[in-house]
PDB file of C-alpha atoms and ligand atoms in Angstrom:
ATOM      1  CA  THR A   1     101.528  38.014-198.783  1.00 56.00           C
ATOM      2  CA  SER A   2     100.509  37.587-202.510  1.00 65.00           C
ATOM      3  CA  ALA A   3     101.890  34.408-204.355  1.00 62.00           C
ATOM      4  CA  SER A   4     104.643  36.373-206.248  1.00 65.00           C
ATOM      5  CA  ASP A   5     105.822  37.466-202.571  1.00 82.00           C
ATOM      6  CA  ARG A   6     105.933  34.004-201.709  1.00 95.00           C
ATOM      7  CA  LEU A   7     109.768  32.688-200.979  1.00 98.00           C
ATOM      8  CA  VAL A   8     108.819  29.040-200.667  1.00 98.00           C
ATOM      9  CA  LEU A   9     105.536  27.700-203.239  1.00 98.00           C
ATOM     10  CA  THR A  10     103.372  24.859-201.995  1.00 98.00           C
ATOM     11  CA  SER A  11     101.724  22.449-203.725  1.00 98.00           C
ATOM     12  CA  ARG A  12     100.294  18.986-203.526  1.00 98.00           C
ATOM     13  CA  SER A  13     100.904  15.800-205.643  1.00 97.00           C
ATOM     14  CA  PRO A  14      97.982  14.505-207.397  1.00 95.00           C
ATOM     15  CA  ASN A  15      96.847  11.979-204.850  1.00 94.00           C
ATOM     16  CA  ASN A  16      97.542  14.746-202.207  1.00 97.00           C
ATOM     17  CA  SER A  17     100.157  12.576-199.922  1.00 98.00           C
ATOM     18  CA  VAL A  18     103.016  14.485-200.899  1.00 98.00           C
ATOM     19  CA  ALA A  19     103.658  18.166-199.802  1.00 98.00           C
ATOM     20  CA  ILE A  20     106.132  19.834-202.816  1.00 98.00           C
ATOM     21  CA  LEU A  21     107.797  22.671-201.655  1.00 98.00           C
ATOM     22  CA  THR A  22     109.473  25.135-204.107  1.00 98.00           C
ATOM     23  CA  LEU A  23     112.242  27.823-203.487  1.00 98.00           C
ATOM     24  CA  ASN A  24     110.865  30.715-205.298  1.00 98.00           C
ATOM     25  CA  ARG A  25     113.502  33.285-205.544  1.00 98.00           C
ATOM     26  CA  PRO A  26     114.362  33.058-209.142  1.00 97.00           C
ATOM     27  CA  LYS A  27     116.067  36.366-209.827  1.00 97.00           C
ATOM     28  CA  ALA A  28     118.561  35.623-207.072  1.00 98.00           C
ATOM     29  CA  LEU A  29     118.974  32.123-208.399  1.00 98.00           C
ATOM     30  CA  ASN A  30     117.399  31.062-205.034  1.00 98.00           C
ATOM     31  CA  ALA A  31     119.836  32.577-202.583  1.00 98.00           C
ATOM     32  CA  LEU A  32     119.091  31.696-199.181  1.00 96.00           C
ATOM     33  CA  SER A  33     118.150  34.794-197.483  1.00 94.00           C
ATOM     34  CA  SER A  34     116.868  34.567-193.814  1.00 93.00           C
ATOM     35  CA  PRO A  35     113.034  35.527-194.763  1.00 95.00           C
ATOM     36  CA  LEU A  36     113.298  32.557-197.366  1.00 96.00           C
ATOM     37  CA  PHE A  37     114.732  30.087-194.918  1.00 95.00           C
ATOM     38  CA  GLU A  38     111.944  31.175-192.023  1.00 95.00           C
ATOM     39  CA  GLN A  39     109.425  30.446-194.973  1.00 97.00           C
ATOM     40  CA  LEU A  40     111.003  27.127-195.668  1.00 98.00           C
ATOM     41  CA  ASN A  41     110.951  26.266-191.984  1.00 97.00           C
ATOM     42  CA  GLU A  42     107.219  27.322-191.486  1.00 97.00           C
ATOM     43  CA  GLU A  43     106.315  25.293-194.499  1.00 98.00           C
ATOM     44  CA  LEU A  44     108.266  22.082-193.591  1.00 98.00           C
ATOM     45  CA  GLU A  45     106.641  22.247-189.600  1.00 98.00           C
ATOM     46  CA  LYS A  46     103.338  22.828-191.334  1.00 98.00           C
ATOM     47  CA  ALA A  47     103.837  19.768-193.690  1.00 98.00           C
ATOM     48  CA  ASP A  48     105.507  17.578-190.466  1.00 98.00           C
ATOM     49  CA  GLU A  49     102.085  18.474-188.578  1.00 98.00           C
ATOM     50  CA  ASP A  50      99.695  17.709-191.484  1.00 98.00           C
ATOM     51  CA  GLU A  51      98.178  14.045-191.174  1.00 96.00           C
ATOM     52  CA  SER A  52      97.717  13.815-194.861  1.00 97.00           C
ATOM     53  CA  VAL A  53     100.947  14.364-195.794  1.00 98.00           C
ATOM     54  CA  LYS A  54     103.390  11.292-195.998  1.00 98.00           C
ATOM     55  CA  ALA A  55     106.228  12.765-197.345  1.00 98.00           C
ATOM     56  CA  ILE A  56     107.962  16.436-198.933  1.00 98.00           C
ATOM     57  CA  VAL A  57     109.497  16.831-201.853  1.00 98.00           C
ATOM     58  CA  LEU A  58     112.016  19.891-201.734  1.00 98.00           C
ATOM     59  CA  THR A  59     113.005  21.442-205.080  1.00 98.00           C
ATOM     60  CA  GLY A  60     114.113  24.846-206.578  1.00 98.00           C
ATOM     61  CA  GLY A  61     114.042  25.977-210.201  1.00 98.00           C
ATOM     62  CA  GLU A  62     115.513  24.635-213.302  1.00 97.00           C
ATOM     63  CA  LYS A  63     118.320  26.818-213.084  1.00 98.00           C
ATOM     64  CA  ALA A  64     118.896  26.852-209.530  1.00 98.00           C
ATOM     65  CA  PHE A  65     118.131  24.724-206.753  1.00 98.00           C
ATOM     66  CA  ALA A  66     119.886  27.210-204.913  1.00 98.00           C
ATOM     67  CA  ALA A  67     122.941  29.408-205.343  1.00 98.00           C
ATOM     68  CA  GLY A  68     123.916  29.455-201.665  1.00 97.00           C
ATOM     69  CA  ALA A  69     123.165  31.631-198.671  1.00 96.00           C
ATOM     70  CA  ASP A  70     122.367  35.077-199.479  1.00 96.00           C
ATOM     71  CA  ILE A  71     126.220  36.775-200.017  1.00 96.00           C
ATOM     72  CA  LYS A  72     124.812  40.133-199.965  1.00 95.00           C
ATOM     73  CA  GLU A  73     122.663  39.576-196.834  1.00 94.00           C
ATOM     74  CA  MET A  74     126.101  38.529-195.385  1.00 94.00           C
ATOM     75  CA  LYS A  75     128.895  40.608-196.680  1.00 95.00           C
ATOM     76  CA  ASP A  76     128.779  43.554-194.172  1.00 96.00           C
ATOM     77  CA  LYS A  77     127.947  41.216-191.008  1.00 96.00           C
ATOM     78  CA  GLN A  78     130.356  41.419-187.914  1.00 97.00           C
ATOM     79  CA  TYR A  79     131.637  38.647-185.581  1.00 96.00           C
ATOM     80  CA  ALA A  80     129.940  39.579-182.542  1.00 97.00           C
ATOM     81  CA  GLU A  81     126.439  39.704-184.569  1.00 95.00           C
ATOM     82  CA  VAL A  82     126.583  36.593-186.371  1.00 94.00           C
ATOM     83  CA  TYR A  83     127.591  34.995-182.992  1.00 95.00           C
ATOM     84  CA  LYS A  84     125.294  36.639-180.972  1.00 96.00           C
ATOM     85  CA  THR A  85     122.140  36.163-183.268  1.00 93.00           C
ATOM     86  CA  ASN A  86     123.175  32.450-184.239  1.00 93.00           C
ATOM     87  CA  PHE A  87     123.202  33.749-187.653  1.00 91.00           C
ATOM     88  CA  LEU A  88     121.959  30.926-189.912  1.00 86.00           C
ATOM     89  CA  GLY A  89     121.568  28.513-186.944  1.00 89.00           C
ATOM     90  CA  SER A  90     117.970  28.127-187.799  1.00 89.00           C
ATOM     91  CA  TRP A  91     118.891  25.849-190.830  1.00 89.00           C
ATOM     92  CA  THR A  92     119.282  22.884-188.249  1.00 88.00           C
ATOM     93  CA  LYS A  93     115.617  23.332-187.737  1.00 93.00           C
ATOM     94  CA  MET A  94     115.000  21.212-190.915  1.00 95.00           C
ATOM     95  CA  SER A  95     116.841  18.282-189.142  1.00 94.00           C
ATOM     96  CA  SER A  96     114.212  17.807-186.664  1.00 95.00           C
ATOM     97  CA  ILE A  97     111.242  17.076-189.369  1.00 98.00           C
ATOM     98  CA  ARG A  98     109.776  13.567-189.224  1.00 98.00           C
ATOM     99  CA  LYS A  99     108.421  12.779-192.304  1.00 98.00           C
ATOM    100  CA  PRO A 100     111.199  12.038-195.081  1.00 98.00           C
ATOM    101  CA  ILE A 101     112.343  15.140-197.102  1.00 98.00           C
ATOM    102  CA  ILE A 102     113.037  13.929-200.929  1.00 98.00           C
ATOM    103  CA  GLY A 103     115.492  16.850-202.585  1.00 98.00           C
ATOM    104  CA  ALA A 104     114.658  17.437-206.258  1.00 99.00           C
ATOM    105  CA  VAL A 105     118.274  19.387-207.637  1.00 98.00           C
ATOM    106  CA  SER A 106     118.213  20.736-210.811  1.00 98.00           C
ATOM    107  CA  GLY A 107     120.982  23.444-212.085  1.00 98.00           C
ATOM    108  CA  TYR A 108     122.952  25.108-209.070  1.00 98.00           C
ATOM    109  CA  ALA A 109     123.670  23.490-205.741  1.00 98.00           C
ATOM    110  CA  LEU A 110     126.272  25.721-204.261  1.00 98.00           C
ATOM    111  CA  GLY A 111     127.297  26.708-200.680  1.00 98.00           C
ATOM    112  CA  GLY A 112     124.537  26.661-198.698  1.00 98.00           C
ATOM    113  CA  GLY A 113     122.371  25.196-201.450  1.00 98.00           C
ATOM    114  CA  CYS A 114     124.383  22.047-201.549  1.00 98.00           C
ATOM    115  CA  GLU A 115     124.234  21.816-197.691  1.00 98.00           C
ATOM    116  CA  LEU A 116     120.513  22.096-197.978  1.00 98.00           C
ATOM    117  CA  ALA A 117     120.353  19.702-200.429  1.00 98.00           C
ATOM    118  CA  MET A 118     122.489  17.346-198.222  1.00 98.00           C
ATOM    119  CA  LEU A 119     119.669  18.080-195.402  1.00 97.00           C
ATOM    120  CA  CYS A 120     117.313  16.161-197.510  1.00 98.00           C
ATOM    121  CA  ASP A 121     116.775  12.214-196.695  1.00 98.00           C
ATOM    122  CA  ILE A 122     116.773  11.127-200.529  1.00 98.00           C
ATOM    123  CA  LEU A 123     118.111  13.239-203.049  1.00 98.00           C
ATOM    124  CA  LEU A 124     117.656  13.165-206.636  1.00 98.00           C
ATOM    125  CA  CYS A 125     119.689  15.444-209.377  1.00 98.00           C
ATOM    126  CA  THR A 126     119.476  15.636-213.130  1.00 98.00           C
ATOM    127  CA  PRO A 127     122.740  14.736-214.604  1.00 98.00           C
ATOM    128  CA  ASN A 128     123.800  18.463-215.482  1.00 97.00           C
ATOM    129  CA  ALA A 129     123.139  19.633-212.077  1.00 98.00           C
ATOM    130  CA  THR A 130     126.213  21.598-210.190  1.00 98.00           C
ATOM    131  CA  PHE A 131     127.225  20.791-206.860  1.00 98.00           C
ATOM    132  CA  SER A 132     129.928  22.810-205.073  1.00 98.00           C
ATOM    133  CA  GLN A 133     131.451  24.209-201.816  1.00 98.00           C
ATOM    134  CA  PRO A 134     132.734  27.619-203.307  1.00 98.00           C
ATOM    135  CA  GLU A 135     132.974  29.043-199.642  1.00 98.00           C
ATOM    136  CA  ILE A 136     136.913  29.013-199.938  1.00 98.00           C
ATOM    137  CA  THR A 137     136.443  31.581-202.878  1.00 98.00           C
ATOM    138  CA  LEU A 138     134.569  33.776-200.577  1.00 98.00           C
ATOM    139  CA  GLY A 139     137.204  33.667-198.044  1.00 97.00           C
ATOM    140  CA  ILE A 140     135.177  31.593-195.523  1.00 97.00           C
ATOM    141  CA  ILE A 141     134.198  27.850-195.301  1.00 97.00           C
ATOM    142  CA  PRO A 142     131.142  26.199-195.010  1.00 97.00           C
ATOM    143  CA  GLY A 143     128.961  26.505-192.207  1.00 94.00           C
ATOM    144  CA  ALA A 144     125.799  24.052-192.577  1.00 95.00           C
ATOM    145  CA  GLY A 145     127.161  20.704-192.779  1.00 94.00           C
ATOM    146  CA  GLY A 146     129.557  21.117-196.087  1.00 97.00           C
ATOM    147  CA  THR A 147     132.748  20.096-194.067  1.00 98.00           C
ATOM    148  CA  GLN A 148     130.713  17.324-192.062  1.00 97.00           C
ATOM    149  CA  ARG A 149     127.611  15.927-194.151  1.00 97.00           C
ATOM    150  CA  LEU A 150     129.794  16.134-197.257  1.00 98.00           C
ATOM    151  CA  THR A 151     132.429  14.395-195.678  1.00 98.00           C
ATOM    152  CA  HIS A 152     130.301  11.330-194.364  1.00 96.00           C
ATOM    153  CA  LEU A 153     128.398  11.396-197.870  1.00 97.00           C
ATOM    154  CA  ILE A 154     131.408  11.565-200.262  1.00 98.00           C
ATOM    155  CA  GLY A 155     134.800  10.593-197.981  1.00 98.00           C
ATOM    156  CA  LYS A 156     137.830  12.492-196.929  1.00 98.00           C
ATOM    157  CA  ALA A 157     139.885  12.984-199.977  1.00 98.00           C
ATOM    158  CA  ARG A 158     136.870  14.301-202.404  1.00 98.00           C
ATOM    159  CA  ALA A 159     135.419  16.353-199.598  1.00 98.00           C
ATOM    160  CA  MET A 160     138.734  17.953-199.374  1.00 98.00           C
ATOM    161  CA  ASP A 161     139.052  18.663-202.813  1.00 98.00           C
ATOM    162  CA  MET A 162     135.596  20.196-202.850  1.00 98.00           C
ATOM    163  CA  VAL A 163     136.054  22.237-200.190  1.00 98.00           C
ATOM    164  CA  LEU A 164     139.590  23.523-200.558  1.00 98.00           C
ATOM    165  CA  THR A 165     139.319  23.889-204.211  1.00 98.00           C
ATOM    166  CA  GLY A 166     135.745  25.201-204.531  1.00 98.00           C
ATOM    167  CA  ARG A 167     135.883  22.301-207.348  1.00 98.00           C
ATOM    168  CA  LYS A 168     132.470  21.925-208.993  1.00 98.00           C
ATOM    169  CA  ILE A 169     130.938  18.510-209.795  1.00 98.00           C
ATOM    170  CA  ASN A 170     128.187  17.475-211.816  1.00 98.00           C
ATOM    171  CA  GLY A 171     124.881  15.565-211.128  1.00 98.00           C
ATOM    172  CA  THR A 172     126.478  12.483-212.997  1.00 98.00           C
ATOM    173  CA  THR A 173     129.850  12.666-210.739  1.00 98.00           C
ATOM    174  CA  ALA A 174     127.535  13.229-207.968  1.00 98.00           C
ATOM    175  CA  GLY A 175     125.569  10.102-208.399  1.00 98.00           C
ATOM    176  CA  GLU A 176     128.845   7.875-208.618  1.00 98.00           C
ATOM    177  CA  TRP A 177     130.312   9.578-205.804  1.00 98.00           C
ATOM    178  CA  GLY A 178     127.025   8.896-203.754  1.00 98.00           C
ATOM    179  CA  LEU A 179     125.901  12.389-202.626  1.00 98.00           C
ATOM    180  CA  VAL A 180     122.735  11.828-204.326  1.00 98.00           C
ATOM    181  CA  SER A 181     121.168   8.410-204.474  1.00 98.00           C
ATOM    182  CA  ARG A 182     119.371   8.581-207.832  1.00 98.00           C
ATOM    183  CA  VAL A 183     120.685  10.655-211.321  1.00 98.00           C
ATOM    184  CA  VAL A 184     117.610  10.890-213.339  1.00 98.00           C
ATOM    185  CA  GLY A 185     117.479  10.330-217.426  1.00 96.00           C
ATOM    186  CA  GLU A 186     118.328  13.217-219.548  1.00 89.00           C
ATOM    187  CA  GLY A 187     114.656  13.660-220.649  1.00 89.00           C
ATOM    188  CA  GLU A 188     113.234  12.799-217.363  1.00 96.00           C
ATOM    189  CA  ASN A 189     111.993  15.588-214.732  1.00 98.00           C
ATOM    190  CA  VAL A 190     113.548  15.600-211.828  1.00 98.00           C
ATOM    191  CA  VAL A 191     110.811  16.875-209.660  1.00 98.00           C
ATOM    192  CA  ASP A 192     108.318  14.121-211.302  1.00 98.00           C
ATOM    193  CA  GLU A 193     110.596  11.490-210.302  1.00 98.00           C
ATOM    194  CA  ALA A 194     111.070  12.972-206.837  1.00 98.00           C
ATOM    195  CA  VAL A 195     107.144  12.950-206.470  1.00 98.00           C
ATOM    196  CA  LYS A 196     107.344   9.003-207.435  1.00 98.00           C
ATOM    197  CA  VAL A 197     109.502   8.601-204.583  1.00 98.00           C
ATOM    198  CA  GLY A 198     107.529  10.423-202.183  1.00 98.00           C
ATOM    199  CA  GLU A 199     104.424   8.694-203.492  1.00 98.00           C
ATOM    200  CA  THR A 200     106.026   5.158-202.823  1.00 98.00           C
ATOM    201  CA  ILE A 201     107.107   6.469-199.431  1.00 98.00           C
ATOM    202  CA  ALA A 202     103.300   7.741-198.752  1.00 98.00           C
ATOM    203  CA  GLY A 203     102.101   4.101-199.986  1.00 97.00           C
ATOM    204  CA  PHE A 204     103.334   2.472-196.833  1.00 98.00           C
ATOM    205  CA  GLY A 205     102.745   2.729-192.890  1.00 98.00           C
ATOM    206  CA  ALA A 206     103.677   6.037-191.837  1.00 97.00           C
ATOM    207  CA  VAL A 207     104.899   4.656-188.163  1.00 98.00           C
ATOM    208  CA  ALA A 208     107.665   2.326-189.961  1.00 98.00           C
ATOM    209  CA  VAL A 209     108.273   5.193-192.538  1.00 98.00           C
ATOM    210  CA  GLN A 210     108.928   7.275-189.528  1.00 98.00           C
ATOM    211  CA  ALA A 211     111.167   4.768-187.556  1.00 98.00           C
ATOM    212  CA  GLY A 212     113.304   3.732-190.584  1.00 98.00           C
ATOM    213  CA  LYS A 213     114.012   7.534-190.927  1.00 98.00           C
ATOM    214  CA  GLU A 214     115.130   7.955-187.046  1.00 98.00           C
ATOM    215  CA  ALA A 215     117.056   4.579-187.075  1.00 98.00           C
ATOM    216  CA  VAL A 216     118.972   5.588-190.291  1.00 98.00           C
ATOM    217  CA  ASN A 217     119.929   8.925-189.039  1.00 96.00           C
ATOM    218  CA  GLU A 218     121.107   7.465-185.781  1.00 97.00           C
ATOM    219  CA  ALA A 219     123.412   5.587-187.813  1.00 96.00           C
ATOM    220  CA  LEU A 220     125.655   8.856-188.308  1.00 91.00           C
ATOM    221  CA  GLU A 221     125.273   9.617-184.648  1.00 94.00           C
ATOM    222  CA  LEU A 222     126.071   6.507-182.486  1.00 97.00           C
ATOM    223  CA  PRO A 223     128.961   4.103-182.627  1.00 98.00           C
ATOM    224  CA  LEU A 224     128.092   0.753-184.483  1.00 98.00           C
ATOM    225  CA  ASP A 225     126.945  -1.303-181.382  1.00 98.00           C
ATOM    226  CA  GLN A 226     124.862   1.373-180.112  1.00 98.00           C
ATOM    227  CA  GLY A 227     123.056   2.107-183.274  1.00 98.00           C
ATOM    228  CA  LEU A 228     122.335  -1.615-183.479  1.00 98.00           C
ATOM    229  CA  ARG A 229     120.686  -1.583-180.202  1.00 98.00           C
ATOM    230  CA  TYR A 230     119.013   1.518-180.974  1.00 98.00           C
ATOM    231  CA  GLU A 231     117.337   0.097-184.495  1.00 98.00           C
ATOM    232  CA  ARG A 232     116.768  -3.373-182.703  1.00 98.00           C
ATOM    233  CA  LYS A 233     114.495  -1.111-180.008  1.00 98.00           C
ATOM    234  CA  LEU A 234     112.658   0.561-182.695  1.00 98.00           C
ATOM    235  CA  PHE A 235     112.414  -3.026-184.501  1.00 98.00           C
ATOM    236  CA  HIS A 236     110.918  -4.536-181.352  1.00 98.00           C
ATOM    237  CA  SER A 237     108.342  -1.387-180.832  1.00 98.00           C
ATOM    238  CA  LEU A 238     106.933  -1.894-184.095  1.00 98.00           C
ATOM    239  CA  PHE A 239     105.463  -5.537-182.913  1.00 98.00           C
ATOM    240  CA  ALA A 240     103.130  -2.982-180.848  1.00 98.00           C
ATOM    241  CA  THR A 241     101.485  -1.139-184.336  1.00 98.00           C
ATOM    242  CA  ALA A 242      98.840  -2.567-186.127  1.00 98.00           C
ATOM    243  CA  ASP A 243     100.259  -2.099-189.274  1.00 98.00           C
ATOM    244  CA  GLN A 244     102.842  -4.483-188.019  1.00 98.00           C
ATOM    245  CA  LYS A 245     100.148  -7.320-187.873  1.00 98.00           C
ATOM    246  CA  GLU A 246      98.353  -5.572-190.917  1.00 98.00           C
ATOM    247  CA  GLY A 247     101.545  -6.164-193.200  1.00 98.00           C
ATOM    248  CA  MET A 248     102.572  -9.521-192.107  1.00 98.00           C
ATOM    249  CA  GLY A 249      99.045 -10.770-192.127  1.00 98.00           C
ATOM    250  CA  ALA A 250      98.389  -9.488-195.612  1.00 98.00           C
ATOM    251  CA  PHE A 251     101.886 -11.455-196.889  1.00 98.00           C
ATOM    252  CA  ALA A 252     100.448 -14.561-195.275  1.00 98.00           C
ATOM    253  CA  GLU A 253      97.003 -14.105-196.672  1.00 98.00           C
ATOM    254  CA  LYS A 254      98.406 -13.087-200.092  1.00 98.00           C
ATOM    255  CA  ARG A 255      96.669  -9.915-200.416  1.00 98.00           C
ATOM    256  CA  LYS A 256      97.645  -6.392-200.470  1.00 97.00           C
ATOM    257  CA  PRO A 257      97.863  -4.773-197.095  1.00 98.00           C
ATOM    258  CA  SER A 258      95.840  -1.647-196.075  1.00 98.00           C
ATOM    259  CA  TRP A 259      97.619   0.243-193.526  1.00 98.00           C
ATOM    260  CA  THR A 260      96.116   2.523-190.643  1.00 97.00           C
ATOM    261  CA  ASN A 261      99.311   4.298-189.774  1.00 96.00           C
ATOM    262  CA  GLN A 262      98.774   3.030-186.342  1.00 96.00           C
TER     263      GLN A 262
HETATM  264  N1  CO8 B 301     123.768  35.687-202.795  1.00 88.45           N
HETATM  265  C1  CO8 B 301     123.032  36.756-203.355  1.00 88.45           C
HETATM  266  N2  CO8 B 301     123.155  36.752-204.483  1.00 88.45           N
HETATM  267  C2  CO8 B 301     123.349  35.693-205.418  1.00 88.45           C
HETATM  268  C3  CO8 B 301     123.715  34.316-205.198  1.00 88.45           C
HETATM  269  C4  CO8 B 301     124.128  34.479-203.494  1.00 88.45           C
HETATM  270  N3  CO8 B 301     124.782  33.293-203.033  1.00 88.45           N
HETATM  271  N4  CO8 B 301     124.015  33.845-206.424  1.00 88.45           N
HETATM  272  C5  CO8 B 301     123.312  34.379-207.306  1.00 88.45           C
HETATM  273  N5  CO8 B 301     123.177  35.570-206.801  1.00 88.45           N
HETATM  274  C6  CO8 B 301     122.362  36.627-207.795  1.00 88.45           C
HETATM  275  C7  CO8 B 301     123.573  37.386-208.356  1.00 88.45           C
HETATM  276  O1  CO8 B 301     124.106  38.248-207.696  1.00 88.45           O
HETATM  277  C8  CO8 B 301     122.667  37.783-209.404  1.00 88.45           C
HETATM  278  O2  CO8 B 301     121.801  39.073-209.073  1.00 88.45           O
HETATM  279  P1  CO8 B 301     121.678  40.573-209.829  1.00 88.45           P
HETATM  280  O3  CO8 B 301     120.807  40.162-211.113  1.00 88.45           O
HETATM  281  O4  CO8 B 301     120.945  41.490-208.953  1.00 88.45           O
HETATM  282  O5  CO8 B 301     123.287  40.881-210.314  1.00 88.45           O
HETATM  283  C9  CO8 B 301     121.441  36.952-209.749  1.00 88.45           C
HETATM  284  O6  CO8 B 301     121.713  36.238-208.598  1.00 88.45           O
HETATM  285  C10 CO8 B 301     121.723  36.043-210.698  1.00 88.45           C
HETATM  286  O7  CO8 B 301     123.172  35.994-210.660  1.00 88.45           O
HETATM  287  P2  CO8 B 301     124.212  35.552-212.105  1.00 88.45           P
HETATM  288  O8  CO8 B 301     123.983  36.846-212.696  1.00 88.45           O
HETATM  289  O9  CO8 B 301     125.596  35.832-211.203  1.00 88.45           O
HETATM  290  O10 CO8 B 301     123.848  34.475-212.783  1.00 88.45           O
HETATM  291  P3  CO8 B 301     124.814  33.797-213.606  1.00 88.45           P
HETATM  292  O11 CO8 B 301     124.359  32.641-214.300  1.00 88.45           O
HETATM  293  O12 CO8 B 301     126.146  34.824-214.496  1.00 88.45           O
HETATM  294  O13 CO8 B 301     126.191  32.695-212.494  1.00 88.45           O
HETATM  295  C11 CO8 B 301     126.298  31.536-210.578  1.00 88.45           C
HETATM  296  C12 CO8 B 301     125.652  32.159-211.628  1.00 88.45           C
HETATM  297  C13 CO8 B 301     127.741  30.707-210.997  1.00 88.45           C
HETATM  298  C14 CO8 B 301     125.486  30.614-209.556  1.00 88.45           C
HETATM  299  C15 CO8 B 301     126.743  32.456-209.713  1.00 88.45           C
HETATM  300  O14 CO8 B 301     125.723  33.477-209.493  1.00 88.45           O
HETATM  301  C16 CO8 B 301     127.749  32.771-208.549  1.00 88.45           C
HETATM  302  O15 CO8 B 301     128.625  32.272-208.520  1.00 88.45           O
HETATM  303  N6  CO8 B 301     126.671  32.765-207.513  1.00 88.45           N
HETATM  304  C17 CO8 B 301     127.197  32.668-206.090  1.00 88.45           C
HETATM  305  C18 CO8 B 301     127.729  31.445-205.677  1.00 88.45           C
HETATM  306  C19 CO8 B 301     128.278  31.033-204.312  1.00 88.45           C
HETATM  307  O16 CO8 B 301     129.299  31.605-203.924  1.00 88.45           O
HETATM  308  N7  CO8 B 301     127.498  30.717-203.407  1.00 88.45           N
HETATM  309  C20 CO8 B 301     128.123  30.216-201.980  1.00 88.45           C
HETATM  310  C21 CO8 B 301     127.406  31.406-200.838  1.00 88.45           C
HETATM  311  S1  CO8 B 301     128.134  31.250-199.583  1.00 88.45           S
HETATM  312  C22 CO8 B 301     127.579  29.964-198.745  1.00 88.45           C
HETATM  313  O17 CO8 B 301     126.709  29.656-199.167  1.00 88.45           O
HETATM  314  C23 CO8 B 301     128.042  30.008-197.457  1.00 88.45           C
HETATM  315  C24 CO8 B 301     126.821  29.099-196.486  1.00 88.45           C
HETATM  316  C25 CO8 B 301     127.061  28.965-195.064  1.00 88.45           C
HETATM  317  C26 CO8 B 301     125.567  28.622-194.574  1.00 88.45           C
HETATM  318  C27 CO8 B 301     126.114  28.675-192.754  1.00 88.45           C
HETATM  319  C28 CO8 B 301     124.696  28.343-192.192  1.00 88.45           C
HETATM  320  C29 CO8 B 301     124.701  28.380-190.478  1.00 88.45           C
END
């Protein structure tokens, strides 16, 4: 496939530690077709396995992060087919990536696009980005986290409002509601800011970073007492790493740590 056929473009940050994946189907506003998701999963898995990659930035275009699942691909499908083939079930693969994924949203993040954004670990957006779950306007409901992850992030009343009315919110509101963690300033480039976040993470020991991501994710799955036990087990396990000795040793000796990711 030539570069123009690639539905997901890949590049690296200047110091090579952050993989940047860019959805590249601009004519369809990055509608998430099955081939696009296949390529995205492939690139995510490649980045996850590559030792030199410490964090992943996922972004789209200026006009659209992604305008949802591909409606034209879905419109004539029948129940038996989508059920038997587990249509769009491959979306969940992204949640098994171990390295941090930083989403950079500019423009539309609609339907599956909003759900894809919520699959990222850290989310940045521009003030005038548009988030919405418009599935209700198509006679369906969200199918990849738009009723579940969204409710965890912004609470029941606001999630109901968005899911049942298709209400659009802008990036500033998304920041106030906790759907994203950072809204960049008017003149700032959201991808550059996401790469900076990635580089910050890449500057720490990779074992602790992976453990931090794993532990926070368990908070959404486990009751508090089990989550706390899970956290403590992981915390204790980090005393078996060279990076713990290095990090604490460097602090005591008033020098910069030099991580070996061991
Ligand atoms: N699917 C397919 N094509 C799309 C999509 C989409 N979601 N969004 C935009 N496009 C296409 C348009 O059809 C158009 O193509 P063409 O030039 O061939 O006509 C091209 O992109 C440009 O779009 P517009 O001309 O419409 O651009 P506008 O600037 O006028 O409007 C909008 C932009 C407002 C974003 C408009 O395109 C729109 O409303 N798009 C649809 C948004 C939407 O409803 N998304 C939700 C889809 S449903 C979903 O995501 C369910 C996910 C379930 C996941 C389950 C996993 C298990």
